[in-house]
mmCIF file of C-alpha atoms in Angstrom:
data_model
loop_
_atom_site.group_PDB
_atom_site.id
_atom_site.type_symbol
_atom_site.label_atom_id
_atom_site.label_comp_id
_atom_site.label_asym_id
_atom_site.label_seq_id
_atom_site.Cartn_x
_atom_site.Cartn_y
_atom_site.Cartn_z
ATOM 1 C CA UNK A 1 -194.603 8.994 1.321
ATOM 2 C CA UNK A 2 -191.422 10.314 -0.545
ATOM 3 C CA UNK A 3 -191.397 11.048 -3.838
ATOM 4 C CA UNK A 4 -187.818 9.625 -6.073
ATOM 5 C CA UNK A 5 -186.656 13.346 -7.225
ATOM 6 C CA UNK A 6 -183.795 15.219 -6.067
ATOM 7 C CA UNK A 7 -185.151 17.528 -3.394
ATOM 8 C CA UNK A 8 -188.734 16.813 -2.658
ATOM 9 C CA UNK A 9 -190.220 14.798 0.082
ATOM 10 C CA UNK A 10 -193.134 14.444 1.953
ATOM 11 C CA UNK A 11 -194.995 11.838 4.560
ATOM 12 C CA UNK A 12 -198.693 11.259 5.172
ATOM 13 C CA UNK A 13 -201.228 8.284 6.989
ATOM 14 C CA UNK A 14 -200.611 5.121 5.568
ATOM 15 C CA UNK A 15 -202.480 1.517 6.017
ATOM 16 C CA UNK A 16 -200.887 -1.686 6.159
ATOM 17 C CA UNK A 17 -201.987 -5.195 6.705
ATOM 18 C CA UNK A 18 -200.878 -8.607 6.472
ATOM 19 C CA UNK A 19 -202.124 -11.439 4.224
ATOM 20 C CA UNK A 20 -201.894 -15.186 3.263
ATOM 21 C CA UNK A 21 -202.301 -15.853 -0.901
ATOM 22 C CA UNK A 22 -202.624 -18.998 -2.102
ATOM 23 C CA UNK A 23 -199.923 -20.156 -4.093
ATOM 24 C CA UNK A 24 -200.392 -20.434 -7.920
ATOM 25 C CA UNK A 25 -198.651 -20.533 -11.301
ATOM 26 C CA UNK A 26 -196.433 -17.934 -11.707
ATOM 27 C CA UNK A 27 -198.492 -16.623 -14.833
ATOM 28 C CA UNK A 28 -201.380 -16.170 -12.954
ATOM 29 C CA UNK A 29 -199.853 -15.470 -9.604
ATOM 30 C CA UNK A 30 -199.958 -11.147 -10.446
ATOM 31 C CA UNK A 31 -203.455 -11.292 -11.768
ATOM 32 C CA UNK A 32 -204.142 -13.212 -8.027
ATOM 33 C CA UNK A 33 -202.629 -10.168 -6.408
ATOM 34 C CA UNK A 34 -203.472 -7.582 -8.175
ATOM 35 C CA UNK A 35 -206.906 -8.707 -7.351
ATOM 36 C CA UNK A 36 -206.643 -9.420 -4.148
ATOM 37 C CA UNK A 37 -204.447 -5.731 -3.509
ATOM 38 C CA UNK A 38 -207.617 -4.030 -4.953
ATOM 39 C CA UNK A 39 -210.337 -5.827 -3.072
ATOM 40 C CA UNK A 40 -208.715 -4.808 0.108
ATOM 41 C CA UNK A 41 -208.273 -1.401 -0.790
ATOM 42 C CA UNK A 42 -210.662 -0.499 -2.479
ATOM 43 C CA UNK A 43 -210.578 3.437 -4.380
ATOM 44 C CA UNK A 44 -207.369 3.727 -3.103
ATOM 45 C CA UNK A 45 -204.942 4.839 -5.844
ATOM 46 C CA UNK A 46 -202.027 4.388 -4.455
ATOM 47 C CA UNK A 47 -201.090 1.019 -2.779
ATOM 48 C CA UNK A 48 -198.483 -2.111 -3.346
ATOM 49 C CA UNK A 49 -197.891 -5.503 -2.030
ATOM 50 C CA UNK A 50 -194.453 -6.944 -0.872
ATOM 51 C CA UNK A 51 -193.967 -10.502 0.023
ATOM 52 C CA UNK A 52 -192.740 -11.281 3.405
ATOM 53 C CA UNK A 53 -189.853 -13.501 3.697
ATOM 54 C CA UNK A 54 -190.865 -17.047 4.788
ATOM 55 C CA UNK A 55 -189.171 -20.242 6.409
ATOM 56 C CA UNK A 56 -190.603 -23.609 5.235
ATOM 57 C CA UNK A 57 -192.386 -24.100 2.231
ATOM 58 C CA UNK A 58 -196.584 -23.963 2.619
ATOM 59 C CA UNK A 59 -199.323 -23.722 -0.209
ATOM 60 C CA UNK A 60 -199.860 -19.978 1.126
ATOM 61 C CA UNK A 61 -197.245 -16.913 0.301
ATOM 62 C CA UNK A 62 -197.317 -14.373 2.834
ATOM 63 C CA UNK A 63 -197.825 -10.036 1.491
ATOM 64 C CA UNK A 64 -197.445 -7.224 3.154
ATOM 65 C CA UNK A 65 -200.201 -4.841 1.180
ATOM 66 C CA UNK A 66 -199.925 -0.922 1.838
ATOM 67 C CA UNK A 67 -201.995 1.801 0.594
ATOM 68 C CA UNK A 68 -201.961 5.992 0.874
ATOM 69 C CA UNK A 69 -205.137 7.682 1.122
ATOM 70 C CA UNK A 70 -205.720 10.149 -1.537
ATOM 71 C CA UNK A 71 -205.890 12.610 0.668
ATOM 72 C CA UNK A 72 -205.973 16.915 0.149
ATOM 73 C CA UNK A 73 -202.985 17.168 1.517
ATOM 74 C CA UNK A 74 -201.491 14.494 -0.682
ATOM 75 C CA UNK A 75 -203.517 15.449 -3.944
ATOM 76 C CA UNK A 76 -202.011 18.815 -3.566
ATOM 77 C CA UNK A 77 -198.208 16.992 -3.150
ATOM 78 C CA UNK A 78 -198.883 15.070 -5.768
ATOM 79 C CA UNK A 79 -199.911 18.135 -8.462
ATOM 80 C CA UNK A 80 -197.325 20.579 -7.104
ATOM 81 C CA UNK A 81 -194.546 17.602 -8.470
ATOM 82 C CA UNK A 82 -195.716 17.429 -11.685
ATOM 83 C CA UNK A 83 -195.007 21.015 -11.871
ATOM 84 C CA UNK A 84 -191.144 20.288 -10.450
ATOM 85 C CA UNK A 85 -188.365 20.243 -13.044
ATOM 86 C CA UNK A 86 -187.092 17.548 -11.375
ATOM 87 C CA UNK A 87 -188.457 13.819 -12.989
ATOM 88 C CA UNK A 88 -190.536 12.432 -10.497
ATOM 89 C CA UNK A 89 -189.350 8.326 -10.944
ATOM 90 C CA UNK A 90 -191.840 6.798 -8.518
ATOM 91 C CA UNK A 91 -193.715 7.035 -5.182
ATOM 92 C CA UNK A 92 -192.629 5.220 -2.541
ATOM 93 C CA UNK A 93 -193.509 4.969 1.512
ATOM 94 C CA UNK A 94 -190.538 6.667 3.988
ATOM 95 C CA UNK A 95 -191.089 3.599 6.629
ATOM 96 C CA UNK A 96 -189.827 0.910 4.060
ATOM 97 C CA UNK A 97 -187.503 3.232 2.130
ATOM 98 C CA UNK A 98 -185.605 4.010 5.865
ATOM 99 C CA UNK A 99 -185.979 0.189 7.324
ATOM 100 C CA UNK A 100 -182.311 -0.483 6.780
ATOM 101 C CA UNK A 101 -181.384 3.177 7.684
ATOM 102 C CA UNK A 102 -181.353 1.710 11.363
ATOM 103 C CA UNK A 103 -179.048 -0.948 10.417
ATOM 104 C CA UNK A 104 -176.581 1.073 9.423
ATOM 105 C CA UNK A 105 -176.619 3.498 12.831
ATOM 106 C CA UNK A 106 -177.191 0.568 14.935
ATOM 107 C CA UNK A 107 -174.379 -1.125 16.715
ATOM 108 C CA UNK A 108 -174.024 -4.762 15.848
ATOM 109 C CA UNK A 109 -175.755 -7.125 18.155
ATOM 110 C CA UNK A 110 -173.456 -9.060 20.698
ATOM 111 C CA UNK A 111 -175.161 -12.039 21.097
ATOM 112 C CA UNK A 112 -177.881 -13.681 18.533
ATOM 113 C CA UNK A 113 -181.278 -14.263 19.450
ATOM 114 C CA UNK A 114 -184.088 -15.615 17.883
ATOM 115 C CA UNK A 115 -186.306 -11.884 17.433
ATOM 116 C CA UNK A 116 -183.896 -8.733 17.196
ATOM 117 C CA UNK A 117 -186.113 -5.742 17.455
ATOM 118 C CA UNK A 118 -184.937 -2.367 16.601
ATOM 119 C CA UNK A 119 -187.318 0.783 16.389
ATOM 120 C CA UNK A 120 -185.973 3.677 14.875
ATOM 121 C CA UNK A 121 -187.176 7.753 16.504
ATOM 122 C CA UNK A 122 -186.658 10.557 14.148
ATOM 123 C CA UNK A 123 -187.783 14.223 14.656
ATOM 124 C CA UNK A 124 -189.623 15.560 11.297
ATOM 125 C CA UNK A 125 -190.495 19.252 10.734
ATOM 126 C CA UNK A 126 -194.125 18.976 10.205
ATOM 127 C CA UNK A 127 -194.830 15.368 11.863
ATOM 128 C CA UNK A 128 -193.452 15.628 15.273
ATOM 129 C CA UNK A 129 -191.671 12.491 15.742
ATOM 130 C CA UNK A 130 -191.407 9.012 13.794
ATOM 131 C CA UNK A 131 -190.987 5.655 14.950
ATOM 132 C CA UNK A 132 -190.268 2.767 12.730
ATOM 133 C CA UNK A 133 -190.348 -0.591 14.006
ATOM 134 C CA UNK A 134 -188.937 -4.086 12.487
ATOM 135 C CA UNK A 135 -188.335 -7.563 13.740
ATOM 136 C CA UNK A 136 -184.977 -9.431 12.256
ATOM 137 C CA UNK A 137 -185.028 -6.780 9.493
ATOM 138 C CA UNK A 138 -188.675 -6.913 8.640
ATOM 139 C CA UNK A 139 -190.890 -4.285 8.555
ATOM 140 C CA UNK A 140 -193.807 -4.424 11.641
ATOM 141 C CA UNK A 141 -195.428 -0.873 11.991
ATOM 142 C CA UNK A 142 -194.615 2.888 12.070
ATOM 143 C CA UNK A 143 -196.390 5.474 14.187
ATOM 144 C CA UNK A 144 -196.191 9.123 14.441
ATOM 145 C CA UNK A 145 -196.108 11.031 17.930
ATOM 146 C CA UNK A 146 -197.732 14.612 17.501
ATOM 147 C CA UNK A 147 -195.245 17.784 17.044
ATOM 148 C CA UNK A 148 -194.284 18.950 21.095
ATOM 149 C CA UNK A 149 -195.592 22.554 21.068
ATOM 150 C CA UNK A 150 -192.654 24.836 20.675
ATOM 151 C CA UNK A 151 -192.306 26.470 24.372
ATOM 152 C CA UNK A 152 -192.019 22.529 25.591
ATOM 153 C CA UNK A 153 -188.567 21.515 27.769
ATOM 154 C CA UNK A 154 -186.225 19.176 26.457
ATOM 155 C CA UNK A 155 -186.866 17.130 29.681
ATOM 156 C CA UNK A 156 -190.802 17.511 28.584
ATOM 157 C CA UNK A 157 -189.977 16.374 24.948
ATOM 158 C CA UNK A 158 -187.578 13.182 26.207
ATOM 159 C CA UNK A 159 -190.806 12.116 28.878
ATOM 160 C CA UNK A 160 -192.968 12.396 25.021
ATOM 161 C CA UNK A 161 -190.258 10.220 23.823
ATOM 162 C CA UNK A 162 -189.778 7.925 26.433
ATOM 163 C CA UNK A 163 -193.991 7.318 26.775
ATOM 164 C CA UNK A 164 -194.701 6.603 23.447
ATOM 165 C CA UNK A 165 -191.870 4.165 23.258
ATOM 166 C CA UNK A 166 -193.161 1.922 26.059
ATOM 167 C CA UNK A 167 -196.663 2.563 24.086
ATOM 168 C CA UNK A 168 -195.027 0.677 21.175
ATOM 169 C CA UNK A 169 -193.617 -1.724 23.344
ATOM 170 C CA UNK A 170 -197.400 -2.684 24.526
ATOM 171 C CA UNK A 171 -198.106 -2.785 20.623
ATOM 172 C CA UNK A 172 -195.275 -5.123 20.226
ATOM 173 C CA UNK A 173 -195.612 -7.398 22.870
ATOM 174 C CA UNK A 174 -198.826 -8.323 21.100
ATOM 175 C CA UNK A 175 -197.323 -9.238 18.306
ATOM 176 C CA UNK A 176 -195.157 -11.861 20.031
ATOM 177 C CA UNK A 177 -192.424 -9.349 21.607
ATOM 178 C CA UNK A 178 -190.950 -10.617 24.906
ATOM 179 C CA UNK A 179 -188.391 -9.164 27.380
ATOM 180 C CA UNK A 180 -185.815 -11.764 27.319
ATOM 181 C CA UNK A 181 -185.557 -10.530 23.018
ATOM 182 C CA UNK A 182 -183.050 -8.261 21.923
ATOM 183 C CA UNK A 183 -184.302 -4.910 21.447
ATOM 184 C CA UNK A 184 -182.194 -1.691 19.776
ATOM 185 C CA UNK A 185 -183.115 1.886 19.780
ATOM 186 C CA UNK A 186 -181.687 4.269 17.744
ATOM 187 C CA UNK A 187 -183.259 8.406 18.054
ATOM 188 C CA UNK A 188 -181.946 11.053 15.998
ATOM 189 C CA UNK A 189 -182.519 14.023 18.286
ATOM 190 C CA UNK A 190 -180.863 17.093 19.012
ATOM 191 C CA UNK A 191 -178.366 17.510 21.868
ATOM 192 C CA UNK A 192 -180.217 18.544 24.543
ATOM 193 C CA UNK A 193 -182.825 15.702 23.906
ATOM 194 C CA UNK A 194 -180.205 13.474 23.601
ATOM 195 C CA UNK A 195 -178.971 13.992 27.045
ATOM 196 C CA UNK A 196 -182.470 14.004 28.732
ATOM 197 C CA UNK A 197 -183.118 10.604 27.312
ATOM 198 C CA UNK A 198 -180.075 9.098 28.357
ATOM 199 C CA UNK A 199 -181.666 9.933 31.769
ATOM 200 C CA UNK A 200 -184.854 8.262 30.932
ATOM 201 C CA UNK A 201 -185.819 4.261 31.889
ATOM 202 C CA UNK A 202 -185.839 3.017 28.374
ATOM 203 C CA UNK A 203 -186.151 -1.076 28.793
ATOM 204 C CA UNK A 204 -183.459 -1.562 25.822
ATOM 205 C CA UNK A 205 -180.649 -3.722 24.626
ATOM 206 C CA UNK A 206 -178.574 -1.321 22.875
ATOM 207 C CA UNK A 207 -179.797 2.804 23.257
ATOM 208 C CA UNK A 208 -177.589 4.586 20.704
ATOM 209 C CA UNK A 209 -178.649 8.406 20.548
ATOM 210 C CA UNK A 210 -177.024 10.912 17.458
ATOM 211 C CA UNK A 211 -177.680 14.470 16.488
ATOM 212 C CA UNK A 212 -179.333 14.301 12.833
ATOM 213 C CA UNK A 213 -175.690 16.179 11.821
ATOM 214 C CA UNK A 214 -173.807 13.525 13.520
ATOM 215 C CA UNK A 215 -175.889 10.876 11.754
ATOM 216 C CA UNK A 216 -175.126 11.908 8.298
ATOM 217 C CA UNK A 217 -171.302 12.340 8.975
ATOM 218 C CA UNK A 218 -171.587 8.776 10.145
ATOM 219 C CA UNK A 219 -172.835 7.417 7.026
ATOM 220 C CA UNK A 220 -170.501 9.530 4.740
ATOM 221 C CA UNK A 221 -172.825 12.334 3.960
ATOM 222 C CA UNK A 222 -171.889 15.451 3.483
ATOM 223 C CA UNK A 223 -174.583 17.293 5.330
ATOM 224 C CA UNK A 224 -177.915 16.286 6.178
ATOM 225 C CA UNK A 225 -178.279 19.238 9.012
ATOM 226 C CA UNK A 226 -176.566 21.854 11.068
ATOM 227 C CA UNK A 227 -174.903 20.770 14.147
ATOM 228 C CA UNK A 228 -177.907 22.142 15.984
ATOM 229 C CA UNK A 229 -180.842 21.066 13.906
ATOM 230 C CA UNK A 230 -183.064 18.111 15.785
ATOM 231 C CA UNK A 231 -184.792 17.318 12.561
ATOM 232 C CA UNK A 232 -183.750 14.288 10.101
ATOM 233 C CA UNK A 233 -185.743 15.046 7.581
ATOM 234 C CA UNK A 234 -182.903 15.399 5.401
ATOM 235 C CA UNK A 235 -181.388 12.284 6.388
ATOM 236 C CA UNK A 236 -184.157 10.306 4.895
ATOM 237 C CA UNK A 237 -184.006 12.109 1.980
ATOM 238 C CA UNK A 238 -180.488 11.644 1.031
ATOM 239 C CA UNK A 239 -180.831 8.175 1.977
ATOM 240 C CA UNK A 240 -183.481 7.565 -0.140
ATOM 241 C CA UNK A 241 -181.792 9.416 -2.785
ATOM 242 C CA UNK A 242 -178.697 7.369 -2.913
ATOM 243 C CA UNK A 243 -180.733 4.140 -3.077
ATOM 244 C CA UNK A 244 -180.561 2.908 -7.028
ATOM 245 C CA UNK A 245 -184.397 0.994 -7.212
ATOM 246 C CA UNK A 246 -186.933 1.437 -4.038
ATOM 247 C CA UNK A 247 -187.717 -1.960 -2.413
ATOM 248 C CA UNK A 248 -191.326 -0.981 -2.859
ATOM 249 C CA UNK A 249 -193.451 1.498 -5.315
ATOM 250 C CA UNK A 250 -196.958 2.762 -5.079
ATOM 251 C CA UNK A 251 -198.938 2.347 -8.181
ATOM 252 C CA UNK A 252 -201.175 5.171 -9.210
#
């Protein structure tokens, strides 16, 4: 969850699931989903739908519906930015807003295949560590890996790293993930992480592995961290910030 002001941003559980609508005029086509977006999440006040690109033409148009739990942690977010001087635009989920954040750290695939995975591993202050997933640019799942307690190695923390990626690759192999496709990842870590996982057995394509600092001074930004600082917090932000329209909002 990230909020569309100038310094304020903040992540929580989300849900996400995949469904088929039937296609219909294109006057009656929102009231379909609209329906449809509150029947599956039902006293949820924050959700959206996004259509999911498809080849062929079918009489069903695939949506990718998300919701936010009101939560107390969230309900308290949510009041302390109305009292921000700051206009808050919009809400809007950190997984989709940071899906092409990946492309643009990622180096460009040698070869074209028909799946190109890439996942995505940032550090957050309060969340431990974030993985965002996609398939040919489309957005699969995201998971979060508890915060390592502070006295923990950086050998310890690249082992966290390195087990719950080959968890998501058992999540992704059942969604039609094979060896033989092309698979990037890209971590934001700090530099002693960084070199522990380049001595880890990560089953990857590509493995490209940047400081959160050297991150932002690849995509032009003037500073997103220190040169010490494992967390990329701040690089989502300013990315999100310098987007002009999010690719998806949460209604309230």
């Amino acid at each position: 969850f990230a909020a569309r002001c100038n310094s304020t941003g903040a992540h929580f559980t989300r849900t996400h699931a995949a469904y088929d609508l039937p296609k219909t005029n294109p006057f009656d086509h929102p009231k379909v989903l609209k329906r449809r977006l509150d029947m599956t999440f039902t006293g949820e006040e924050m959700k959206a739908a996004r259509p999911i690109p498809k080849k062929g033409q079918g009489t069903q148009k695939p949506y990718l519906f998300m919701a936010l739990p009101m939560t107390g942690w969230l309900g308290k977010w949510v009041d302390f930015l109305g009292t921000v001087t700051n206009p808050v635009d919009a809400f809007a989920l950190l997984p989709m807003e940071s899906l092409d954040l990946v492309e643009a750290l990622a180096p460009p695939a040698e070869a074209q295949s028909e799946k190109h995975w890439r996942i995505f591993v940032s550090q957050e202050v309060t969340g431990g560590f974030r993985q965002i997933i996609q398939v040919n640019g489309q957005f699969i799942l995201t998971r979060m890996t508890p915060k390592p307690a502070d006295d923990d190695t950086a050998e310890e923390i690249s082992q966290l790293i390195e087990r719950e990626f080959k968890s998501s690759i058992g999540y992704i192999k059942r969604l039609g993930y094979q060896e033989s496709d092309h698979l990037d990842l890209v971590a934001v870590v700090s530099h002693p992480i960084r070199d522990q996982l380049f001595t880890r057995e990560l089953p990857v394509t590509s493995l490209s592995i940047l400081t959160p600092h050297e991150a932002g001074e690849r995509l032009g930004f003037e500073k997103v961290a220190d040169p010490d600082s494992p967390y990329g917090d701040m690089l989502h932000a300013v990315w999100l910030a310098r987007k002009r329209k999010p690719p998806i909002l949460l209604s309230t």
